Amino acid sequence: MKTRITELFGIEHPILLPGMSWVAEPEIAAAVSEAGGLGILACGHLLPEQTREAIEKVRSLTDKPFGVGLTLLYPTARQNAQIVAELEVPVVNFSLGKGEWLAPMIHQYGGKVIATVINEKHAFAAQRNGADALLVTGHEAAAHGGDVTSLVLIPALANKVDIPIVATGGFGNGQGLLAALSLGAEAVAMGSRFAASKESPVHERTKQAIMDKSAPDTIYTDRFDGINCRVMKTPGAEKSIAIGESVPKNQLAGHAMNAFKSLSLAIHDGDLDEGVQLIGQVQGLIDDVPSCADIIKRVMNEVEQTLSRINGLMEAD
Ligand SMILES: Cc1cc2nc3c(=O)[nH]c(=O)nc-3n(C[C@H](O)[C@H](O)[C@H](O)COP(=O)(O)O)c2cc1C
């Protein structure tokens, strides 16, 4: 399939692994890129030297295009960006910050910039500041989705911006990819779906919980890390939010340090009694743990099957 996104990033399939902290590690990022998608290595939470090592590790595993994700809220974001530029990483995705300084730095060596946005104001600002594409995040998403669902947010923005859109939030299969394309996006990023893949470092117990939980089993709250955020509905999440509720709003950002600990417990220890797992509503559509290559193959097959089903409907009298 050819879209402005596949052309921009030089990839075969319009499918991205988003830069999920502690999940989008070198092995899984390389697996998605090797399979013809774009793996985005999460570097936001890493120290500069760890960022260098992680990028070099991806390069040792694949010679296909890949990206890095920089969460600008983290204190090392600018230092990490310097390393990304020095190593000439092909694609840079930034989130949770303005990033107006980033595009000139990345364009200098021919890299591409994709800005994560949740509304029109952020989308216009990112386009003005030189982003080459947008990662538009709907309400269904794991972590920091906006107020508006993907179904409405994607076409609302696609009609107004000139740069191509990658849709994220609620996409986990071929029907979803086809829907995103219909809405005006030119690729999807699948966070929760790849978090439950063979190459994902998420603990087996937490992967099992993703398969067991249904679509409504999530909580969307600003009382976890201070920003509206979607997490899996578990005892650990309910405890963490109860503590957050007693933290004054202006101190919630400090509370985010506790949030890191909770995230690590869920991802690395499979502890959902104390830990918190970021997850999207699409968990309700996930019931297996295939390899990244199998996920991508399956999604592209589902696109073809769904298209022929719809063509059949069009042809019927
Ligand atoms: C475990 C996990 C960790 C995440 N960490 C980050 C992060 O560090 N930075 C970021 O911009 N988005 C992060 N996200 C959100 C994803 O980038 C993406 O927006 C989201 O997964 C899309 O929704 P979906 O899960 O329905 O595909 C994370 C998502 C998950 C599931």
mmCIF file of C-alpha atoms and ligand atoms in Angstrom:
data_model
loop_
_atom_site.group_PDB
_atom_site.id
_atom_site.type_symbol
_atom_site.label_atom_id
_atom_site.label_comp_id
_atom_site.label_asym_id
_atom_site.label_seq_id
_atom_site.Cartn_x
_atom_site.Cartn_y
_atom_site.Cartn_z
ATOM 1 C CA MET A 1 0.000 0.000 0.000
ATOM 2 C CA LYS A 2 1.245 3.483 -0.859
ATOM 3 C CA THR A 3 0.238 6.582 1.139
ATOM 4 C CA ARG A 4 1.943 9.901 1.854
ATOM 5 C CA ILE A 5 3.135 8.355 5.142
ATOM 6 C CA THR A 6 4.680 5.231 3.563
ATOM 7 C CA GLU A 7 6.388 7.504 1.015
ATOM 8 C CA LEU A 8 7.582 10.008 3.638
ATOM 9 C CA PHE A 9 9.154 7.363 5.872
ATOM 10 C CA GLY A 10 10.151 4.873 3.146
ATOM 11 C CA ILE A 11 8.149 1.974 4.630
ATOM 12 C CA GLU A 12 6.116 -0.853 3.085
ATOM 13 C CA HIS A 13 3.003 -0.860 5.309
ATOM 14 C CA PRO A 14 1.177 2.124 6.872
ATOM 15 C CA ILE A 15 1.609 0.766 10.395
ATOM 16 C CA LEU A 16 3.654 2.322 13.209
ATOM 17 C CA LEU A 17 4.745 1.187 16.643
ATOM 18 C CA PRO A 18 4.372 4.350 18.780
ATOM 19 C CA GLY A 19 7.171 5.329 21.187
ATOM 20 C CA MET A 20 5.786 3.798 24.374
ATOM 21 C CA SER A 21 8.047 4.372 27.384
ATOM 22 C CA TRP A 22 9.506 1.124 28.786
ATOM 23 C CA VAL A 23 7.756 -0.862 26.026
ATOM 24 C CA ALA A 24 9.068 0.383 22.668
ATOM 25 C CA GLU A 25 12.591 -0.971 23.289
ATOM 26 C CA PRO A 26 15.148 -1.742 20.565
ATOM 27 C CA GLU A 27 14.030 -5.356 19.918
ATOM 28 C CA ILE A 28 10.352 -4.568 19.321
ATOM 29 C CA ALA A 29 11.079 -1.354 17.400
ATOM 30 C CA ALA A 30 13.443 -3.278 15.116
ATOM 31 C CA ALA A 31 10.893 -6.125 14.718
ATOM 32 C CA VAL A 32 8.194 -3.706 13.506
ATOM 33 C CA SER A 33 10.587 -2.000 11.090
ATOM 34 C CA GLU A 34 11.911 -5.346 9.819
ATOM 35 C CA ALA A 35 8.305 -6.388 9.116
ATOM 36 C CA GLY A 36 7.786 -3.322 6.913
ATOM 37 C CA GLY A 37 6.212 -0.928 9.426
ATOM 38 C CA LEU A 38 7.921 1.888 11.324
ATOM 39 C CA GLY A 39 9.171 1.059 14.812
ATOM 40 C CA ILE A 40 9.513 4.113 17.032
ATOM 41 C CA LEU A 41 11.993 3.546 19.836
ATOM 42 C CA ALA A 42 10.917 5.214 23.102
ATOM 43 C CA CYS A 43 13.762 7.447 24.304
ATOM 44 C CA GLY A 44 11.866 10.035 26.369
ATOM 45 C CA HIS A 45 12.564 8.333 29.692
ATOM 46 C CA LEU A 46 16.191 7.423 28.877
ATOM 47 C CA LEU A 47 19.375 9.225 29.874
ATOM 48 C CA PRO A 48 21.440 10.520 26.930
ATOM 49 C CA GLU A 49 23.969 7.659 26.982
ATOM 50 C CA GLN A 50 21.140 5.096 27.188
ATOM 51 C CA THR A 51 19.530 6.802 24.190
ATOM 52 C CA ARG A 52 22.741 6.406 22.195
ATOM 53 C CA GLU A 53 23.020 2.719 23.131
ATOM 54 C CA ALA A 54 19.356 2.032 22.314
ATOM 55 C CA ILE A 55 19.647 3.662 18.865
ATOM 56 C CA GLU A 56 22.819 1.712 18.127
ATOM 57 C CA LYS A 57 21.059 -1.490 19.216
ATOM 58 C CA VAL A 58 18.175 -0.865 16.776
ATOM 59 C CA ARG A 59 20.737 -0.249 14.011
ATOM 60 C CA SER A 60 22.410 -3.572 14.847
ATOM 61 C CA LEU A 61 19.065 -5.383 14.411
ATOM 62 C CA THR A 62 17.680 -3.772 11.260
ATOM 63 C CA ASP A 63 18.790 -1.597 8.391
ATOM 64 C CA LYS A 64 15.192 -0.515 7.702
ATOM 65 C CA PRO A 65 13.913 2.985 8.586
ATOM 66 C CA PHE A 66 12.969 3.522 12.242
ATOM 67 C CA GLY A 67 12.113 6.393 14.532
ATOM 68 C CA VAL A 68 12.680 7.630 18.052
ATOM 69 C CA GLY A 69 10.061 9.028 20.401
ATOM 70 C CA LEU A 70 10.956 12.019 22.556
ATOM 71 C CA THR A 71 8.542 12.925 25.347
ATOM 72 C CA LEU A 72 9.452 16.586 25.815
ATOM 73 C CA LEU A 73 8.202 16.702 29.420
ATOM 74 C CA TYR A 74 11.202 14.653 30.525
ATOM 75 C CA PRO A 75 14.229 16.699 31.654
ATOM 76 C CA THR A 76 16.723 15.037 29.260
ATOM 77 C CA ALA A 77 14.658 15.704 26.096
ATOM 78 C CA ARG A 78 17.031 18.295 24.575
ATOM 79 C CA GLN A 79 20.166 16.266 25.276
ATOM 80 C CA ASN A 80 18.498 13.183 23.794
ATOM 81 C CA ALA A 81 17.517 15.209 20.719
ATOM 82 C CA GLN A 82 21.199 16.203 20.227
ATOM 83 C CA ILE A 83 22.160 12.520 20.185
ATOM 84 C CA VAL A 84 19.306 11.655 17.812
ATOM 85 C CA ALA A 85 20.538 14.395 15.441
ATOM 86 C CA GLU A 86 24.165 13.317 15.763
ATOM 87 C CA LEU A 87 23.197 9.716 14.887
ATOM 88 C CA GLU A 88 20.882 10.942 12.096
ATOM 89 C CA VAL A 89 17.840 8.892 13.104
ATOM 90 C CA PRO A 90 15.452 8.889 10.103
ATOM 91 C CA VAL A 91 12.229 9.809 11.983
ATOM 92 C CA VAL A 92 11.678 11.730 15.224
ATOM 93 C CA ASN A 93 8.314 11.734 16.996
ATOM 94 C CA PHE A 94 7.803 14.246 19.796
ATOM 95 C CA SER A 95 4.967 14.438 22.319
ATOM 96 C CA LEU A 96 3.877 16.447 25.351
ATOM 97 C CA GLY A 97 5.611 19.687 24.388
ATOM 98 C CA LYS A 98 5.876 22.386 21.697
ATOM 99 C CA GLY A 99 9.039 21.173 19.971
ATOM 100 C CA GLU A 100 9.398 24.256 17.758
ATOM 101 C CA TRP A 101 13.204 23.921 18.133
ATOM 102 C CA LEU A 102 13.205 20.316 16.929
ATOM 103 C CA ALA A 103 12.254 20.447 13.220
ATOM 104 C CA PRO A 104 15.187 22.684 12.069
ATOM 105 C CA MET A 105 17.609 20.388 13.938
ATOM 106 C CA ILE A 106 16.218 17.185 12.385
ATOM 107 C CA HIS A 107 15.653 18.591 8.884
ATOM 108 C CA GLN A 108 19.302 19.627 8.729
ATOM 109 C CA TYR A 109 20.336 16.001 8.058
ATOM 110 C CA GLY A 110 17.176 15.069 6.103
ATOM 111 C CA GLY A 111 15.278 13.476 9.028
ATOM 112 C CA LYS A 112 11.483 13.683 9.310
ATOM 113 C CA VAL A 113 9.487 14.980 12.259
ATOM 114 C CA ILE A 114 6.135 13.673 13.429
ATOM 115 C CA ALA A 115 4.290 15.616 16.138
ATOM 116 C CA THR A 116 1.849 13.942 18.524
ATOM 117 C CA VAL A 117 -1.287 16.095 18.872
ATOM 118 C CA ILE A 118 -4.724 15.753 20.461
ATOM 119 C CA ASN A 119 -6.547 18.796 19.103
ATOM 120 C CA GLU A 120 -6.732 21.387 16.315
ATOM 121 C CA LYS A 121 -4.702 24.043 18.131
ATOM 122 C CA HIS A 122 -1.743 21.699 18.636
ATOM 123 C CA ALA A 123 -2.050 20.393 15.053
ATOM 124 C CA PHE A 124 -1.854 23.893 13.529
ATOM 125 C CA ALA A 125 1.078 24.820 15.788
ATOM 126 C CA ALA A 126 2.985 21.650 14.857
ATOM 127 C CA GLN A 127 2.404 22.251 11.133
ATOM 128 C CA ARG A 128 3.541 25.890 11.485
ATOM 129 C CA ASN A 129 6.656 24.742 13.362
ATOM 130 C CA GLY A 130 7.741 22.460 10.522
ATOM 131 C CA ALA A 131 6.408 18.991 11.440
ATOM 132 C CA ASP A 132 6.253 16.673 8.412
ATOM 133 C CA ALA A 133 3.354 14.608 9.781
ATOM 134 C CA LEU A 134 0.982 14.429 12.736
ATOM 135 C CA LEU A 135 0.277 11.548 15.100
ATOM 136 C CA VAL A 136 -3.329 12.348 15.990
ATOM 137 C CA THR A 137 -4.380 10.712 19.245
ATOM 138 C CA GLY A 138 -8.055 10.028 19.940
ATOM 139 C CA HIS A 139 -9.833 9.592 23.262
ATOM 140 C CA GLU A 140 -9.728 5.771 23.053
ATOM 141 C CA ALA A 141 -5.930 5.755 23.288
ATOM 142 C CA ALA A 142 -3.723 4.304 25.981
ATOM 143 C CA ALA A 143 -2.045 7.070 27.997
ATOM 144 C CA HIS A 144 -2.607 10.684 26.954
ATOM 145 C CA GLY A 145 -5.427 10.776 24.403
ATOM 146 C CA GLY A 146 -7.556 13.894 24.046
ATOM 147 C CA ASP A 147 -11.250 14.566 24.677
ATOM 148 C CA VAL A 148 -12.489 13.696 21.175
ATOM 149 C CA THR A 149 -12.717 10.137 19.810
ATOM 150 C CA SER A 150 -10.626 9.086 16.798
ATOM 151 C CA LEU A 151 -13.800 8.721 14.716
ATOM 152 C CA VAL A 152 -14.407 12.476 14.859
ATOM 153 C CA LEU A 153 -10.951 13.887 15.593
ATOM 154 C CA ILE A 154 -9.210 12.353 12.557
ATOM 155 C CA PRO A 155 -11.539 13.736 9.829
ATOM 156 C CA ALA A 156 -11.889 17.051 11.689
ATOM 157 C CA LEU A 157 -8.116 17.549 11.426
ATOM 158 C CA ALA A 158 -7.524 15.822 8.078
ATOM 159 C CA ASN A 159 -9.728 18.399 6.404
ATOM 160 C CA LYS A 160 -7.764 21.291 7.879
ATOM 161 C CA VAL A 161 -4.055 20.433 7.732
ATOM 162 C CA ASP A 162 -1.813 19.936 4.695
ATOM 163 C CA ILE A 163 0.580 17.424 6.218
ATOM 164 C CA PRO A 164 -0.320 13.703 6.416
ATOM 165 C CA ILE A 165 -1.870 12.163 9.519
ATOM 166 C CA VAL A 166 -1.126 8.953 11.370
ATOM 167 C CA ALA A 167 -4.191 7.976 13.413
ATOM 168 C CA THR A 168 -3.758 6.467 16.861
ATOM 169 C CA GLY A 169 -6.105 5.467 19.639
ATOM 170 C CA GLY A 170 -8.357 2.453 19.150
ATOM 171 C CA PHE A 171 -6.592 0.819 16.183
ATOM 172 C CA GLY A 172 -5.621 -2.847 16.452
ATOM 173 C CA ASN A 173 -6.732 -4.641 13.292
ATOM 174 C CA GLY A 174 -7.259 -4.282 9.532
ATOM 175 C CA GLN A 175 -10.805 -2.987 9.924
ATOM 176 C CA GLY A 176 -9.357 -0.203 12.074
ATOM 177 C CA LEU A 177 -6.654 0.615 9.513
ATOM 178 C CA LEU A 178 -9.247 0.760 6.745
ATOM 179 C CA ALA A 179 -11.456 2.987 8.911
ATOM 180 C CA ALA A 180 -8.517 5.319 9.593
ATOM 181 C CA LEU A 181 -7.786 5.559 5.853
ATOM 182 C CA SER A 182 -11.470 6.301 5.212
ATOM 183 C CA LEU A 183 -11.361 9.098 7.785
ATOM 184 C CA GLY A 184 -8.449 10.793 6.019
ATOM 185 C CA ALA A 185 -5.461 9.335 7.887
ATOM 186 C CA GLU A 186 -2.613 7.739 5.915
ATOM 187 C CA ALA A 187 -1.404 5.219 8.512
ATOM 188 C CA VAL A 188 -2.143 3.994 12.013
ATOM 189 C CA ALA A 189 0.000 3.647 15.117
ATOM 190 C CA MET A 190 -0.997 0.714 17.333
ATOM 191 C CA GLY A 191 0.174 0.993 20.937
ATOM 192 C CA SER A 192 -1.872 -1.494 22.957
ATOM 193 C CA ARG A 193 -1.836 -4.043 20.086
ATOM 194 C CA PHE A 194 1.967 -4.171 19.887
ATOM 195 C CA ALA A 195 2.282 -4.025 23.706
ATOM 196 C CA ALA A 196 0.683 -7.491 23.573
ATOM 197 C CA SER A 197 3.120 -8.949 21.033
ATOM 198 C CA LYS A 198 5.811 -11.625 21.411
ATOM 199 C CA GLU A 199 8.638 -9.087 21.222
ATOM 200 C CA SER A 200 7.046 -6.748 23.780
ATOM 201 C CA PRO A 201 8.878 -6.581 27.129
ATOM 202 C CA VAL A 202 5.540 -6.343 28.978
ATOM 203 C CA HIS A 203 5.324 -9.071 31.666
ATOM 204 C CA GLU A 204 3.383 -12.228 30.701
ATOM 205 C CA ARG A 205 0.837 -11.645 33.515
ATOM 206 C CA THR A 206 0.090 -8.171 32.207
ATOM 207 C CA LYS A 207 -0.177 -9.463 28.613
ATOM 208 C CA GLN A 208 -2.681 -12.029 29.933
ATOM 209 C CA ALA A 209 -4.645 -9.210 31.613
ATOM 210 C CA ILE A 210 -4.761 -7.309 28.291
ATOM 211 C CA MET A 211 -6.308 -10.424 26.683
ATOM 212 C CA ASP A 212 -8.748 -10.967 29.569
ATOM 213 C CA LYS A 213 -10.004 -7.384 29.924
ATOM 214 C CA SER A 214 -12.830 -5.906 27.868
ATOM 215 C CA ALA A 215 -13.117 -2.546 26.132
ATOM 216 C CA PRO A 216 -14.768 -0.752 29.103
ATOM 217 C CA ASP A 217 -12.126 -1.988 31.594
ATOM 218 C CA THR A 218 -10.046 1.201 31.482
ATOM 219 C CA ILE A 219 -10.021 4.441 33.515
ATOM 220 C CA TYR A 220 -9.459 7.912 31.999
ATOM 221 C CA THR A 221 -8.307 10.307 34.705
ATOM 222 C CA ASP A 222 -5.994 13.247 35.426
ATOM 223 C CA ARG A 223 -5.359 11.828 38.906
ATOM 224 C CA PHE A 224 -2.677 9.354 37.865
ATOM 225 C CA ASP A 225 0.158 11.504 36.491
ATOM 226 C CA GLY A 226 -1.471 14.944 36.353
ATOM 227 C CA ILE A 227 -2.543 14.833 32.677
ATOM 228 C CA ASN A 228 -5.678 13.089 31.366
ATOM 229 C CA CYS A 229 -4.497 9.531 30.925
ATOM 230 C CA ARG A 230 -6.058 6.127 30.155
ATOM 231 C CA VAL A 231 -4.977 3.137 32.257
ATOM 232 C CA MET A 232 -6.162 -0.441 32.710
ATOM 233 C CA LYS A 233 -8.847 -0.800 35.389
ATOM 234 C CA THR A 234 -7.001 -2.789 38.078
ATOM 235 C CA PRO A 235 -6.688 -2.658 41.879
ATOM 236 C CA GLY A 236 -3.298 -0.921 41.439
ATOM 237 C CA ALA A 237 -4.808 1.793 39.240
ATOM 238 C CA GLU A 238 -7.671 2.374 41.664
ATOM 239 C CA LYS A 239 -5.210 2.726 44.585
ATOM 240 C CA SER A 240 -2.921 5.047 42.641
ATOM 241 C CA ILE A 241 -5.822 7.281 41.626
ATOM 242 C CA ALA A 242 -7.109 7.372 45.228
ATOM 243 C CA ILE A 243 -3.687 8.668 46.334
ATOM 244 C CA GLY A 244 -3.669 11.108 43.406
ATOM 245 C CA GLU A 245 -7.042 12.400 44.514
ATOM 246 C CA SER A 246 -5.513 13.596 47.770
ATOM 247 C CA VAL A 247 -2.662 15.392 45.948
ATOM 248 C CA PRO A 248 -3.413 19.075 45.163
ATOM 249 C CA LYS A 249 -3.752 19.650 41.404
ATOM 250 C CA ASN A 250 -0.620 21.848 41.223
ATOM 251 C CA GLN A 251 1.443 19.077 42.818
ATOM 252 C CA LEU A 252 0.272 16.261 40.579
ATOM 253 C CA ALA A 253 3.317 16.633 38.311
ATOM 254 C CA GLY A 254 5.507 15.709 41.309
ATOM 255 C CA HIS A 255 3.208 12.770 41.912
ATOM 256 C CA ALA A 256 4.187 11.617 38.393
ATOM 257 C CA MET A 257 7.439 10.258 39.853
ATOM 258 C CA ASN A 258 5.288 7.745 41.781
ATOM 259 C CA ALA A 259 3.497 7.064 38.515
ATOM 260 C CA PHE A 260 6.804 5.885 36.969
ATOM 261 C CA LYS A 261 7.228 3.357 39.762
ATOM 262 C CA SER A 262 3.676 2.070 39.283
ATOM 263 C CA LEU A 263 4.209 1.739 35.513
ATOM 264 C CA SER A 264 7.382 -0.247 36.011
ATOM 265 C CA LEU A 265 5.649 -2.628 38.457
ATOM 266 C CA ALA A 266 2.976 -3.468 35.864
ATOM 267 C CA ILE A 267 5.301 -3.719 32.856
ATOM 268 C CA HIS A 268 8.302 -5.463 34.416
ATOM 269 C CA ASP A 269 6.843 -7.373 37.392
ATOM 270 C CA GLY A 270 3.315 -8.079 36.124
ATOM 271 C CA ASP A 271 2.043 -6.629 39.426
ATOM 272 C CA LEU A 272 -1.427 -5.221 38.803
ATOM 273 C CA ASP A 273 -2.293 -5.034 42.523
ATOM 274 C CA GLU A 274 0.221 -2.224 43.043
ATOM 275 C CA GLY A 275 1.291 -1.362 39.485
ATOM 276 C CA VAL A 276 -0.533 0.593 36.765
ATOM 277 C CA GLN A 277 -0.661 -0.386 33.086
ATOM 278 C CA LEU A 278 -1.290 2.216 30.379
ATOM 279 C CA ILE A 279 -3.766 0.651 27.963
ATOM 280 C CA GLY A 280 -6.383 1.700 25.410
ATOM 281 C CA GLN A 281 -9.996 0.659 24.931
ATOM 282 C CA VAL A 282 -8.783 -1.495 22.021
ATOM 283 C CA GLN A 283 -7.677 -4.067 24.636
ATOM 284 C CA GLY A 284 -11.239 -5.359 24.175
ATOM 285 C CA LEU A 285 -10.234 -6.512 20.662
ATOM 286 C CA ILE A 286 -6.992 -8.230 21.723
ATOM 287 C CA ASP A 287 -7.054 -11.945 22.520
ATOM 288 C CA ASP A 288 -3.635 -13.265 21.514
ATOM 289 C CA VAL A 289 0.092 -12.465 21.632
ATOM 290 C CA PRO A 290 1.525 -12.924 18.109
ATOM 291 C CA SER A 291 4.866 -11.703 16.800
ATOM 292 C CA CYS A 292 4.987 -8.159 15.396
ATOM 293 C CA ALA A 293 5.474 -9.573 11.887
ATOM 294 C CA ASP A 294 2.343 -11.730 12.283
ATOM 295 C CA ILE A 295 0.333 -8.760 13.568
ATOM 296 C CA ILE A 296 1.325 -6.679 10.537
ATOM 297 C CA LYS A 297 0.641 -9.533 8.099
ATOM 298 C CA ARG A 298 -2.745 -10.166 9.679
ATOM 299 C CA VAL A 299 -3.726 -6.486 9.642
ATOM 300 C CA MET A 300 -2.873 -6.183 5.933
ATOM 301 C CA ASN A 301 -4.850 -9.377 5.164
ATOM 302 C CA GLU A 302 -7.836 -8.029 7.092
ATOM 303 C CA VAL A 303 -7.664 -4.824 5.045
ATOM 304 C CA GLU A 304 -7.973 -6.863 1.840
ATOM 305 C CA GLN A 305 -10.785 -9.074 3.176
ATOM 306 C CA THR A 306 -12.725 -6.102 4.521
ATOM 307 C CA LEU A 307 -12.284 -4.171 1.297
ATOM 308 C CA SER A 308 -13.642 -7.066 -0.742
ATOM 309 C CA ARG A 309 -16.585 -7.429 1.687
ATOM 310 C CA ILE A 310 -17.374 -3.729 1.245
ATOM 311 C CA ASN A 311 -16.956 -3.966 -2.537
ATOM 312 C CA GLY A 312 -19.409 -6.877 -2.448
ATOM 313 C CA LEU A 313 -21.904 -4.687 -0.587
ATOM 314 C CA MET A 314 -21.446 -1.924 -3.190
ATOM 315 C CA GLU A 315 -22.111 -4.349 -6.036
ATOM 316 C CA ALA A 316 -25.252 -5.842 -4.429
ATOM 317 C CA ASP A 317 -28.531 -4.413 -5.643
HETATM 318 C C1 LIG B 1 2.372 0.906 27.789
HETATM 319 C C2 LIG B 1 2.238 2.188 27.014
HETATM 320 C C3 LIG B 1 3.186 3.211 27.185
HETATM 321 C C4 LIG B 1 3.060 4.423 26.497
HETATM 322 N N1 LIG B 1 4.026 5.397 26.657
HETATM 323 C C5 LIG B 1 3.959 6.522 25.902
HETATM 324 C C6 LIG B 1 5.000 7.515 25.963
HETATM 325 O O1 LIG B 1 5.966 7.372 26.694
HETATM 326 N N2 LIG B 1 4.897 8.618 25.175
HETATM 327 C C7 LIG B 1 3.822 8.804 24.329
HETATM 328 O O2 LIG B 1 3.763 9.810 23.625
HETATM 329 N N3 LIG B 1 2.829 7.883 24.268
HETATM 330 C C8 LIG B 1 2.873 6.760 25.020
HETATM 331 N N4 LIG B 1 1.876 5.828 24.929
HETATM 332 C C9 LIG B 1 0.718 6.081 24.049
HETATM 333 C C10 LIG B 1 0.968 5.601 22.636
HETATM 334 O O3 LIG B 1 1.987 6.381 22.048
HETATM 335 C C11 LIG B 1 -0.293 5.753 21.759
HETATM 336 O O4 LIG B 1 -0.720 7.095 21.758
HETATM 337 C C12 LIG B 1 -1.443 4.879 22.241
HETATM 338 O O5 LIG B 1 -0.997 3.599 22.593
HETATM 339 C C13 LIG B 1 -2.492 4.777 21.145
HETATM 340 O O6 LIG B 1 -3.604 4.106 21.565
HETATM 341 P P1 LIG B 1 -3.861 2.511 21.362
HETATM 342 O O7 LIG B 1 -3.237 1.903 22.580
HETATM 343 O O8 LIG B 1 -5.337 2.404 21.308
HETATM 344 O O9 LIG B 1 -3.164 2.078 20.115
HETATM 345 C C14 LIG B 1 1.960 4.613 25.614
HETATM 346 C C15 LIG B 1 1.034 3.574 25.429
HETATM 347 C C16 LIG B 1 1.162 2.366 26.100
HETATM 348 C C17 LIG B 1 0.148 1.245 25.861
#
